[in-house]
Structures are given as C-alpha cells and as structure tokens.
JSON list of C-alpha atoms in Angstrom, two decimals:
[
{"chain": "A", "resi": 15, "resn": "UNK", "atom": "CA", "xyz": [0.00, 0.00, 0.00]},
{"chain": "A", "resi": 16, "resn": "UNK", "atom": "CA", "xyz": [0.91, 3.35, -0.71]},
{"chain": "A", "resi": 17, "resn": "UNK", "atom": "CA", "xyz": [-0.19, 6.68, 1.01]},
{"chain": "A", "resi": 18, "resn": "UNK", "atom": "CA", "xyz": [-0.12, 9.29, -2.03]},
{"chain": "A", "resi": 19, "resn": "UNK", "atom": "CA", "xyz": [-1.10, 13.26, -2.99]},
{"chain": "A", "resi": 20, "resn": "UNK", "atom": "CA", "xyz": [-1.75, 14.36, -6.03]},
{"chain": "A", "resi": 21, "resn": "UNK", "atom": "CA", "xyz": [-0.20, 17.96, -6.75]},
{"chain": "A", "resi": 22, "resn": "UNK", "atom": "CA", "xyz": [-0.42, 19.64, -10.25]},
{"chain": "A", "resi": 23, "resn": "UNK", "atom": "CA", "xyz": [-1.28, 16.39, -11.89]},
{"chain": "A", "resi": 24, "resn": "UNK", "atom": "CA", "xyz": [2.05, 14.31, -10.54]},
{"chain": "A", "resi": 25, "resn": "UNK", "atom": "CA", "xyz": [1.14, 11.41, -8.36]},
{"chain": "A", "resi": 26, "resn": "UNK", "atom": "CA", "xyz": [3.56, 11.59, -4.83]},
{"chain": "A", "resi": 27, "resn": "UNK", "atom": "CA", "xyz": [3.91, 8.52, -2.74]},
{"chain": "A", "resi": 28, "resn": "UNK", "atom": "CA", "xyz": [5.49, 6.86, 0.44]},
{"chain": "A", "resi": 29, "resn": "UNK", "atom": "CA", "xyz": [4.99, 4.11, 2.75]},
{"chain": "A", "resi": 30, "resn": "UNK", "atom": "CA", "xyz": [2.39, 4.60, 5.48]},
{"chain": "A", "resi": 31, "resn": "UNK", "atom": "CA", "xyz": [4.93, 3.06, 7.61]},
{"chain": "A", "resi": 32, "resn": "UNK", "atom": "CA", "xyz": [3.46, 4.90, 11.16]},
{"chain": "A", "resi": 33, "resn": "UNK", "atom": "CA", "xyz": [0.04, 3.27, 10.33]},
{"chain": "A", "resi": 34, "resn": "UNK", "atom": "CA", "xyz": [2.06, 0.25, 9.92]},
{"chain": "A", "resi": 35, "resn": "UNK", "atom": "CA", "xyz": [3.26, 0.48, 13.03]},
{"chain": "A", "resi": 36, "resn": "UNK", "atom": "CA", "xyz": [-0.06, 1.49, 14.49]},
{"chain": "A", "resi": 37, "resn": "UNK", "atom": "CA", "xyz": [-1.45, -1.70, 13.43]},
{"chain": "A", "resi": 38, "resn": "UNK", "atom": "CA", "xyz": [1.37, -3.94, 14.51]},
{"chain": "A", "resi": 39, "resn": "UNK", "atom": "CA", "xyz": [1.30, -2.68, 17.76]},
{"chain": "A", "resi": 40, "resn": "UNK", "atom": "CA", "xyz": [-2.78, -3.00, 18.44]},
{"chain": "A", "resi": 41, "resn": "UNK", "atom": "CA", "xyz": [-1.85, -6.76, 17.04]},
{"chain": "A", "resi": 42, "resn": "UNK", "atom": "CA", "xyz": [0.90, -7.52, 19.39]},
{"chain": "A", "resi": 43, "resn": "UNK", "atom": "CA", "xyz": [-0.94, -5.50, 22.66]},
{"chain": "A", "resi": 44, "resn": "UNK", "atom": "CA", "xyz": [-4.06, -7.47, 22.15]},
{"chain": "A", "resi": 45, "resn": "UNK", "atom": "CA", "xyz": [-1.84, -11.30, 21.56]},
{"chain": "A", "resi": 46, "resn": "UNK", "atom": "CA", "xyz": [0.15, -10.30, 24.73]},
{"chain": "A", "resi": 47, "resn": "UNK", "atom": "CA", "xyz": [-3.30, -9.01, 27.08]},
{"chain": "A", "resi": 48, "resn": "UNK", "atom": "CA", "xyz": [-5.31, -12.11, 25.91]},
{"chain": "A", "resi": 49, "resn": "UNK", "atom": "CA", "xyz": [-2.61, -14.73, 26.62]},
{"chain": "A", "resi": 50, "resn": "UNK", "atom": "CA", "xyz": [-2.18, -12.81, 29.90]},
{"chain": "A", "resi": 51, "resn": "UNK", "atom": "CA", "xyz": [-6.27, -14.03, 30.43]},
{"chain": "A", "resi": 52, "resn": "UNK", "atom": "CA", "xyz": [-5.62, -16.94, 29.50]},
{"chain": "A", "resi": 53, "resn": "UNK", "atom": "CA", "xyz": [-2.25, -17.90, 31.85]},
{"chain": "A", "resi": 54, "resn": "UNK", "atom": "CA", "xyz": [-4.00, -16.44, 34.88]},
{"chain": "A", "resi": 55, "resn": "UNK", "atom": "CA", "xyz": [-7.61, -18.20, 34.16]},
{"chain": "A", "resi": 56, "resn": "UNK", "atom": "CA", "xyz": [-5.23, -21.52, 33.96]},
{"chain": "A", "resi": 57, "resn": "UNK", "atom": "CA", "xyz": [-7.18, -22.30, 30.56]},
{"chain": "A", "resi": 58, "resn": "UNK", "atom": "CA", "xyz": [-3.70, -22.76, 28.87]},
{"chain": "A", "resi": 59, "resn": "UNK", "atom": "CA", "xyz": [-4.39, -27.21, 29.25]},
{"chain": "A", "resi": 60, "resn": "UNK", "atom": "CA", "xyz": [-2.36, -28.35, 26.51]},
{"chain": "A", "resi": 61, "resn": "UNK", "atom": "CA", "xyz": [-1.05, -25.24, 25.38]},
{"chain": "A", "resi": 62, "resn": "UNK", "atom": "CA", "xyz": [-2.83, -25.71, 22.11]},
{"chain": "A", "resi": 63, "resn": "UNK", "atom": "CA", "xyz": [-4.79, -22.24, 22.31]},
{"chain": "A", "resi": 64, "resn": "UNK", "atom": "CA", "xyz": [-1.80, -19.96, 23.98]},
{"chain": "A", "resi": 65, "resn": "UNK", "atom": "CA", "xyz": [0.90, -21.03, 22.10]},
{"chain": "A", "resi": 66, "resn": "UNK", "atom": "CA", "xyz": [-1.77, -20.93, 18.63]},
{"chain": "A", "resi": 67, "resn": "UNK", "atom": "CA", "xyz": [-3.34, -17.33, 18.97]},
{"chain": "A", "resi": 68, "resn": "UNK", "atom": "CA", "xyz": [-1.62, -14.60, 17.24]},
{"chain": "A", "resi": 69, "resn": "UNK", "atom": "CA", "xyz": [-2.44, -11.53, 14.73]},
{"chain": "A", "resi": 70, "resn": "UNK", "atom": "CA", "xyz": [-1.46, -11.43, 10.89]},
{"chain": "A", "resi": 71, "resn": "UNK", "atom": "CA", "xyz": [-0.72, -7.78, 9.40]},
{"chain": "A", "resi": 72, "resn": "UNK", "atom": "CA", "xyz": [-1.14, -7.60, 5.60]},
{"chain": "A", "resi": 73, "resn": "UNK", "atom": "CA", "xyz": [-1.95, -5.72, 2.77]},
{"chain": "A", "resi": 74, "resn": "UNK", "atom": "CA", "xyz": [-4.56, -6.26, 0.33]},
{"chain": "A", "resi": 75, "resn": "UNK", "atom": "CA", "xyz": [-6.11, -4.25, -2.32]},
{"chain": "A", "resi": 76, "resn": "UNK", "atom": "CA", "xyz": [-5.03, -0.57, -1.26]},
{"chain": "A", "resi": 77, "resn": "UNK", "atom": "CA", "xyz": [-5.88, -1.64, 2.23]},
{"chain": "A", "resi": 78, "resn": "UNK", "atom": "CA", "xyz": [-4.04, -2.19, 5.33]},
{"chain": "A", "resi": 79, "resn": "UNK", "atom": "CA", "xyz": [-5.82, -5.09, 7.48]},
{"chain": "A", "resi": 80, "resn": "UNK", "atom": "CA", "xyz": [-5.13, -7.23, 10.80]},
{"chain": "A", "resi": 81, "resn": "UNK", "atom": "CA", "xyz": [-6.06, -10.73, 11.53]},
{"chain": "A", "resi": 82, "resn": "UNK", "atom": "CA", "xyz": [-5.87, -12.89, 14.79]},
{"chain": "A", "resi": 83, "resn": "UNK", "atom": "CA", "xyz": [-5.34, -16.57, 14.28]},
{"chain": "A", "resi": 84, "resn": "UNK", "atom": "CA", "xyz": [-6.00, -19.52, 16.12]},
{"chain": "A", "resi": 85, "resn": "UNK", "atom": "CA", "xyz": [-4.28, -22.04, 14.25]},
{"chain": "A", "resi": 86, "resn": "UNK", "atom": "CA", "xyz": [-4.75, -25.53, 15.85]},
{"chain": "A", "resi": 87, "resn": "UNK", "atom": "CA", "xyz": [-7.35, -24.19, 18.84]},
{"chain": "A", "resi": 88, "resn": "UNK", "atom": "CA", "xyz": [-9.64, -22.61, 15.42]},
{"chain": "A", "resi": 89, "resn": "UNK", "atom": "CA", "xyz": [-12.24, -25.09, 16.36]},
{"chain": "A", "resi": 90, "resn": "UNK", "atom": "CA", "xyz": [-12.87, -24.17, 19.96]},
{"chain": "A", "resi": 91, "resn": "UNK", "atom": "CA", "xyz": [-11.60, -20.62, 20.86]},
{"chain": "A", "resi": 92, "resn": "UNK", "atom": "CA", "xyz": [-14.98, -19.16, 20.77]},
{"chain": "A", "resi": 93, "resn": "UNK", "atom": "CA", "xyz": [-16.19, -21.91, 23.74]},
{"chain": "A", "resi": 94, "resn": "UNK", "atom": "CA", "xyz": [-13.50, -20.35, 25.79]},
{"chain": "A", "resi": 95, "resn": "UNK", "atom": "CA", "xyz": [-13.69, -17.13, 25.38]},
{"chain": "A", "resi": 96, "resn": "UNK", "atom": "CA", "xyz": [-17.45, -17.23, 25.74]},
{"chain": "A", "resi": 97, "resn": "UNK", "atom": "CA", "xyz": [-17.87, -20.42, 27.69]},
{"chain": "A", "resi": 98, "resn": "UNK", "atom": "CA", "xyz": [-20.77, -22.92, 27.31]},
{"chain": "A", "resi": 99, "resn": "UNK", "atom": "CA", "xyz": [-23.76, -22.54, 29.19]},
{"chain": "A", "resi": 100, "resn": "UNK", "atom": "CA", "xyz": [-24.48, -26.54, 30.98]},
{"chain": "A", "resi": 101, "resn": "UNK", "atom": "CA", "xyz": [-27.21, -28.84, 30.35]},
{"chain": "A", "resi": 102, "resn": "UNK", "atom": "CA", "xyz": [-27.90, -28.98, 33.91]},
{"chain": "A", "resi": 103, "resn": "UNK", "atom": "CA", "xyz": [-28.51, -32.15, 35.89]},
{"chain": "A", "resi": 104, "resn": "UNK", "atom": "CA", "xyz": [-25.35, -31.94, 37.95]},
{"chain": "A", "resi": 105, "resn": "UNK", "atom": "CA", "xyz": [-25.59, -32.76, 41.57]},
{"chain": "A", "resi": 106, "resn": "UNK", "atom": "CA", "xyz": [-22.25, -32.01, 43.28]},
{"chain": "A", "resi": 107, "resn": "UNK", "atom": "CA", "xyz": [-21.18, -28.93, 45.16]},
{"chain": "A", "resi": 108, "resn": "UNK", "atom": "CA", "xyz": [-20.04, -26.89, 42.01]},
{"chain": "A", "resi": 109, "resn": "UNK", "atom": "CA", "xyz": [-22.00, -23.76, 40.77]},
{"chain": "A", "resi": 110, "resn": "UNK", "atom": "CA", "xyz": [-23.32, -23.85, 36.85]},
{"chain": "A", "resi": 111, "resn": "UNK", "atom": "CA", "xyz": [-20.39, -22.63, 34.25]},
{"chain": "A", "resi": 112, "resn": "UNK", "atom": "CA", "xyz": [-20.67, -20.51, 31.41]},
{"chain": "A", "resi": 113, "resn": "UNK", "atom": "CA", "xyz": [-23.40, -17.60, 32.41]},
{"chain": "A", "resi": 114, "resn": "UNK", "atom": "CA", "xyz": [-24.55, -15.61, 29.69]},
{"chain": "A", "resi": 115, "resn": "UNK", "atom": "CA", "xyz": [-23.10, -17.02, 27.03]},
{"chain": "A", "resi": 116, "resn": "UNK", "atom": "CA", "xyz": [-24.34, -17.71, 23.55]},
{"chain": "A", "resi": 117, "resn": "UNK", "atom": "CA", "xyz": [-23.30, -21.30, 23.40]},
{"chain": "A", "resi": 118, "resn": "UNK", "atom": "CA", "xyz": [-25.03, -24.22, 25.20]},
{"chain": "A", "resi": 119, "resn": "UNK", "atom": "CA", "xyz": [-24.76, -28.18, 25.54]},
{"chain": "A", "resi": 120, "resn": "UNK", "atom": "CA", "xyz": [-27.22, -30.33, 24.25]},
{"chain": "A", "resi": 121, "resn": "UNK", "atom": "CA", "xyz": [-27.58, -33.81, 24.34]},
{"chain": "A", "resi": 122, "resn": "UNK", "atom": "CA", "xyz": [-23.69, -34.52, 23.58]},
{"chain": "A", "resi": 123, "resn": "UNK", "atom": "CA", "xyz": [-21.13, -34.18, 25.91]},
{"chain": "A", "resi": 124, "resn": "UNK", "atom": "CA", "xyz": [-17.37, -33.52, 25.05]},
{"chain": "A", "resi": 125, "resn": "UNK", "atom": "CA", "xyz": [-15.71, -36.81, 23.84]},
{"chain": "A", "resi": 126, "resn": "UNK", "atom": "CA", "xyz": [-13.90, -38.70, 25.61]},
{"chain": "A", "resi": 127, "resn": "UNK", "atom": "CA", "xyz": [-10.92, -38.74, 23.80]},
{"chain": "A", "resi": 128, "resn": "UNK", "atom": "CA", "xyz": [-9.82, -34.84, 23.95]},
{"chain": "A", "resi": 129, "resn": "UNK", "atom": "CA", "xyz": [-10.64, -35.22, 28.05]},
{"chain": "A", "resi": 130, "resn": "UNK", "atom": "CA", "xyz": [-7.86, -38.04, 27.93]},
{"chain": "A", "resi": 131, "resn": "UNK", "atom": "CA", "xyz": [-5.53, -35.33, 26.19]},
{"chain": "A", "resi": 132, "resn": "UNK", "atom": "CA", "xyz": [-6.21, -32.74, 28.49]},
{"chain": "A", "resi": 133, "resn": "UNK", "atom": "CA", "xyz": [-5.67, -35.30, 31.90]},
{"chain": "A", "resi": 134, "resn": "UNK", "atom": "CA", "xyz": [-1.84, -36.71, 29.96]},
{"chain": "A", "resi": 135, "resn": "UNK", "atom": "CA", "xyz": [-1.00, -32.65, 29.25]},
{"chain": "A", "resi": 136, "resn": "UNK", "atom": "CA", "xyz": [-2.42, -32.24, 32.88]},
{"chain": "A", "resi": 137, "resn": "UNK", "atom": "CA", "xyz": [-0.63, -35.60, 34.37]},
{"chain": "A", "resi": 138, "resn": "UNK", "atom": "CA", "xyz": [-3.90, -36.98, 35.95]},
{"chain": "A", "resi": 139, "resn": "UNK", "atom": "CA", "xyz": [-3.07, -40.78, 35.73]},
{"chain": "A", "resi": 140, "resn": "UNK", "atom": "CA", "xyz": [-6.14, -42.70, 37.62]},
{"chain": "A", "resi": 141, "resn": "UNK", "atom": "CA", "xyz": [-8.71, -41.16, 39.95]},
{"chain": "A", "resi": 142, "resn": "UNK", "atom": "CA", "xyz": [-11.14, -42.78, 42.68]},
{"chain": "A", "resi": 143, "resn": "UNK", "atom": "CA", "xyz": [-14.92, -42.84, 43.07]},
{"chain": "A", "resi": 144, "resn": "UNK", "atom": "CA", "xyz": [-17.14, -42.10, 45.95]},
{"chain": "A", "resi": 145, "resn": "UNK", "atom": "CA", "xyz": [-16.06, -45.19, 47.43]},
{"chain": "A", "resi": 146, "resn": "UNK", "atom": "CA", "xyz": [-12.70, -44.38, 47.17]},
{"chain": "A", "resi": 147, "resn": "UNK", "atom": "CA", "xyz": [-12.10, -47.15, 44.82]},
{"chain": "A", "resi": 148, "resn": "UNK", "atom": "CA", "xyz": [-9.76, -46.57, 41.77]},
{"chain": "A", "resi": 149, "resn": "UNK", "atom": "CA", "xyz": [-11.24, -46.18, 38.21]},
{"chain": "A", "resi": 150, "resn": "UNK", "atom": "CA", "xyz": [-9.79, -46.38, 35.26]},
{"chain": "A", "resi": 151, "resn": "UNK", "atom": "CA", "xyz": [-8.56, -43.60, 32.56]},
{"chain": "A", "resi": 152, "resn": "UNK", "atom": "CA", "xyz": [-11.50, -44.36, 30.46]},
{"chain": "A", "resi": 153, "resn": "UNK", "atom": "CA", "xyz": [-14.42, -44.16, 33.09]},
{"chain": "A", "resi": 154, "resn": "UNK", "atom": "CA", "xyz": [-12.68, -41.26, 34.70]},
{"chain": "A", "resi": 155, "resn": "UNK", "atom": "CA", "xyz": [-12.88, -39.32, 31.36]},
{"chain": "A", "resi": 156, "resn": "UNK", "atom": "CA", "xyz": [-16.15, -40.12, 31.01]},
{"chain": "A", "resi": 157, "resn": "UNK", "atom": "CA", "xyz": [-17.08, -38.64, 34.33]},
{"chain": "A", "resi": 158, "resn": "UNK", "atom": "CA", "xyz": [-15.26, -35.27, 33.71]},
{"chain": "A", "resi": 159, "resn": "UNK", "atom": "CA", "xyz": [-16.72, -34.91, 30.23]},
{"chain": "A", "resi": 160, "resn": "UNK", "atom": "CA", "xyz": [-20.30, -35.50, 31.52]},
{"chain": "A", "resi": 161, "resn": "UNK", "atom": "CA", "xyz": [-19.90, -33.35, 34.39]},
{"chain": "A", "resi": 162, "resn": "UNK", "atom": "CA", "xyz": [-18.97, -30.75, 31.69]},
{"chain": "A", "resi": 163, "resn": "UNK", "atom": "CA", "xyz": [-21.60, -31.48, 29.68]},
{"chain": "A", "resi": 164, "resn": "UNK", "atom": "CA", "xyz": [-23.80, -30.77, 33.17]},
{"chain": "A", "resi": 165, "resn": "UNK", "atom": "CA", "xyz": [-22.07, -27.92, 34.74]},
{"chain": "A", "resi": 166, "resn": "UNK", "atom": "CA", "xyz": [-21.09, -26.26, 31.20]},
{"chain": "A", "resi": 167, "resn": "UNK", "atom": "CA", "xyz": [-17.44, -24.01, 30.73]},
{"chain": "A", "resi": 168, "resn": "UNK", "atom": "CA", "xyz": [-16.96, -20.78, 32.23]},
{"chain": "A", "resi": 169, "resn": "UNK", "atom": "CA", "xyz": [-16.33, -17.59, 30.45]},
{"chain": "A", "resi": 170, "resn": "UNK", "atom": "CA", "xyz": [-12.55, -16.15, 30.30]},
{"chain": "A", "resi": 171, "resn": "UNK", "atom": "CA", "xyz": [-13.31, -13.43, 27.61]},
{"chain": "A", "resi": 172, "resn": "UNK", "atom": "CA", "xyz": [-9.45, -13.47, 26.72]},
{"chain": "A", "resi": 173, "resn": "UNK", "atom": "CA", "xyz": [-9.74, -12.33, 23.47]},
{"chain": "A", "resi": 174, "resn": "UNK", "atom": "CA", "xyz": [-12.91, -10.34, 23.63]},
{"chain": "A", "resi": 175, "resn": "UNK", "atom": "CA", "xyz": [-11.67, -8.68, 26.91]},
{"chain": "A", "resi": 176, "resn": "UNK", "atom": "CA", "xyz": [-8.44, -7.76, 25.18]},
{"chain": "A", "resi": 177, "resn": "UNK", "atom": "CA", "xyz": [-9.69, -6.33, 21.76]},
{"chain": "A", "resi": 178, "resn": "UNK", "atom": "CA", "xyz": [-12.55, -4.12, 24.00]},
{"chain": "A", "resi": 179, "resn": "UNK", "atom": "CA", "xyz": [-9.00, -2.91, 26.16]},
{"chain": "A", "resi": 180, "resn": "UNK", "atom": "CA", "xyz": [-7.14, -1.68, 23.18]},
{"chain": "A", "resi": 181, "resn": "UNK", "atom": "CA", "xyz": [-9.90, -0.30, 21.11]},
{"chain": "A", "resi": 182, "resn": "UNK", "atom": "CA", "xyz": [-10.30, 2.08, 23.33]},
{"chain": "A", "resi": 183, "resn": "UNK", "atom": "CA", "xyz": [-7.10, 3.59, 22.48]},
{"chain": "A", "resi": 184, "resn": "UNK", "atom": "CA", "xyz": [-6.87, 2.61, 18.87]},
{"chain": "A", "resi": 185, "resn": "UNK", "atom": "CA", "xyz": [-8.81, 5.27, 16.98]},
{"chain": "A", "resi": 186, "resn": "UNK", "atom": "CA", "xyz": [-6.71, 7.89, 18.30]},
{"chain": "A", "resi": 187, "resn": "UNK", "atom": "CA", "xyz": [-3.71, 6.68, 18.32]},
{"chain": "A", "resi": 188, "resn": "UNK", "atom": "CA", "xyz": [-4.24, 6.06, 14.76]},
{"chain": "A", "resi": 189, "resn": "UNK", "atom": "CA", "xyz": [-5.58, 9.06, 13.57]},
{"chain": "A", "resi": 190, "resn": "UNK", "atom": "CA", "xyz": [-1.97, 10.23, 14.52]},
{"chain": "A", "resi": 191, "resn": "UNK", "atom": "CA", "xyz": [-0.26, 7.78, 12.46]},
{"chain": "A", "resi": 192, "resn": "UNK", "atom": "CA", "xyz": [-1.79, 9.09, 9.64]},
{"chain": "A", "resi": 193, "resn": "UNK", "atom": "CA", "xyz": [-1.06, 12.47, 10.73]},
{"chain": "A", "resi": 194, "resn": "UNK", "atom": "CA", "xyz": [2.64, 11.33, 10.56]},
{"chain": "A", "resi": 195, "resn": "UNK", "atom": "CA", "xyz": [2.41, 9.41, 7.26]},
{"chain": "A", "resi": 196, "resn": "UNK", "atom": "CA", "xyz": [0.54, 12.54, 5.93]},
{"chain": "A", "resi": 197, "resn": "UNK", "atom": "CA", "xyz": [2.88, 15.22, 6.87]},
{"chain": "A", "resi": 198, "resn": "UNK", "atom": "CA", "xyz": [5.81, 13.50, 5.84]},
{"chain": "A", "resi": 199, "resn": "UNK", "atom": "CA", "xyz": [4.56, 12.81, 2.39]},
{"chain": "A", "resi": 200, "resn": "UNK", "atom": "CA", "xyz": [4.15, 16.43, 2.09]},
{"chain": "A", "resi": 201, "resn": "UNK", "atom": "CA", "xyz": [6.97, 17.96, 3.75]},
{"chain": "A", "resi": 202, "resn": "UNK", "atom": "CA", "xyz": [9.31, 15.42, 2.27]},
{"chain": "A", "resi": 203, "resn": "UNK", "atom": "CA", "xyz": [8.32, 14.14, -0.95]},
{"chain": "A", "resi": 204, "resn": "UNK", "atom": "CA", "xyz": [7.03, 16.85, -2.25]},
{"chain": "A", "resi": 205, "resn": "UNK", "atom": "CA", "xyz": [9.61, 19.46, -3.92]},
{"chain": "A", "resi": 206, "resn": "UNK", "atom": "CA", "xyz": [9.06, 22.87, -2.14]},
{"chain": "A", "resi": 207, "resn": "UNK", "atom": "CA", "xyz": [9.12, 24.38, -5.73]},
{"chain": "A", "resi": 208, "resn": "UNK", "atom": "CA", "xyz": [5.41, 23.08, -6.40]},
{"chain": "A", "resi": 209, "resn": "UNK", "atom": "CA", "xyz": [4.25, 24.90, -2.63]},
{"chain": "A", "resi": 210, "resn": "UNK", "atom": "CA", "xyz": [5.76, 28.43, -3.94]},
{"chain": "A", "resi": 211, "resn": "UNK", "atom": "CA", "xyz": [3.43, 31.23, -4.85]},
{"chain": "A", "resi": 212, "resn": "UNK", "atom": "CA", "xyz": [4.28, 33.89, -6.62]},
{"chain": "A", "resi": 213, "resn": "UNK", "atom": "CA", "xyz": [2.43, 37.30, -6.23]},
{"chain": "A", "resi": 214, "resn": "UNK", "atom": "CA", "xyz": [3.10, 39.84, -8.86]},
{"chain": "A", "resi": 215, "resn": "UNK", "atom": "CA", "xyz": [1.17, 43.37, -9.26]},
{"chain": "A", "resi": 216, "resn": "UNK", "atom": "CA", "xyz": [-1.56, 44.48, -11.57]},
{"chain": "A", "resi": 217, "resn": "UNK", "atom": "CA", "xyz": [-1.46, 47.66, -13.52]},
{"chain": "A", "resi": 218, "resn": "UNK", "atom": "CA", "xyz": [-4.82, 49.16, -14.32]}
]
C-alpha cells in the first residue's frame, strides 16, 4: 500500500509506515493481554490455544488489514472465550459454568478422547470414586466430560476482553499515524518548488 497526494497532476507517494506500526502494535498489545487471560484463568491445558493465537498484518487491495489466528485451537476458541452454558442435571457442590453465554450443551457431551488429552498434558493418571475405589482412565474421562456437559465451561473473555482494552485507544492513536504518514509525504516528498506562490502586481 501506498499513502499518495496528487499535486499539479504528478502522483507523490510513500509508505504509510506509522500506520504500519499502528497496526502492529494493536496486534501484538491485544496477543500479549489475551494470553495474559488466559495464563492467569489456567485455561492454557495443553497449550494448544496460547501457544496458537496470534495476529497477521497484511496488505490487500489498497488496504491495510489485521487478523488474529488460532491455528490448531480454530475449532474451539470461541467456547472459551465465551464459555458454554451446561445442560444442567449436575448434583455435586459446584455452581453452573458458562453464564450468559451464547453457546449451550445439548444432548452430547465432550468426547472422551480430547478429556484423555487434556488429563496426559495435565498428568492426571487414575482417579477414585465415591467409594474411594480406583477407576480407570477411560471411566474417569467419562465422568469429567459429563460433568462438563452438566455444569457447562466458564467464560474467560481473553480475546474479547483484550480487543474491547485496546480499542479504546486505537482510533486515536491512529488518527496520529496518519497524521505522521501525511505530513511527511508532504513535507518530504514533495519538492518545495510546487508549494511556492508567486504574487506579482496588476497595472490598471
């Protein structure tokens, strides 16, 4: 992208390289805020989402655009930034997860298999029943997922949280980029030759 003024019919251009900047920086603030969230809500499990979540600056069709990716944690961001409202049912001492939030549990609860993930990442090897008896990896899963499925996932916000944080700041600070960009261009690139007026007198 270039930033460019048109002066007596000749085209001048630079790089906009303060909005540049500007946009790099609302990028990195909101990566670094959310994974903040994220490390102190202890939602980090196998690292997948943490490690995954980043911004992409490009450029693309005389516009200047950011994008925050997800890579491997694409499917299920959303659930923890918003959390999942439970299908109720649950009968221990915990309180219901995932207040207010958009998404819900139905008649499915999470599989089995990504609950075994999360206990290796975790190191939760066996685990007892009410009885105090040991149960195996399998049942144990099954009994976190379903109380999941009952109690639902809270709500950490870490990416919504962030981008409401820095938006605040973002229009302003850059209107001021452009204000750089701009005044460059013109004090710069443009030959002081074309800004000269010339007054001369009129005889009547």
């Amino acid at each position: 992208m270039k930033l460019a003024i048109k002066v007596d019919g000749k085209t001048y251009k630079t790089e906009p390289k303060n909005v540049e900047k500007a946009f790099e920086k609302f990028g990195s603030d909101v990566v670094k805020s959310g994974r903040a969230i994220l490390s102190k809500e202890e939602k980090r499990a196998s690292g997948k989402l943490f490690d995954s979540f980043h911004y992409k600056y490009f450029e693309k069709k005389n516009t200047v655009n950011i994008e925050f990716k997800f890579g491997a944690a694409e499917n299920y961001w959303r659930f923890v930034d918003a959390g999942v409202k439970g299908s109720g049912g649950y009968k221990g001492s915990g309180r219901a997860r995932g207040s207010g939030s958009p998404f819900s549990f139905g008649s499915k609860q999470p599989p089995s298999r990504v609950i075994k993930s999360w206990m290796q990442t975790r190191n939760i090897q066996q685990g007892r029943d009410k009885k105090g008896r040991f149960i195996s990896n399998d049942s144990l899963a099954f009994l976190i997922a379903r109380s999941i499925k009952q109690r639902g996932l809270p709500r950490t916000l870490f990416f919504t949280k962030a981008v409401e944080q820095h938006n605040r700041t973002w229009e302003k600070k850059l209107q001021k980029a452009w204000e750089k960009d701009l005044t460059f261009l013109w004090e710069k690139k443009i030959p002081k030759t074309i800004l000269t007026v010339e007054y001369g007198t009129l005889n009547l």
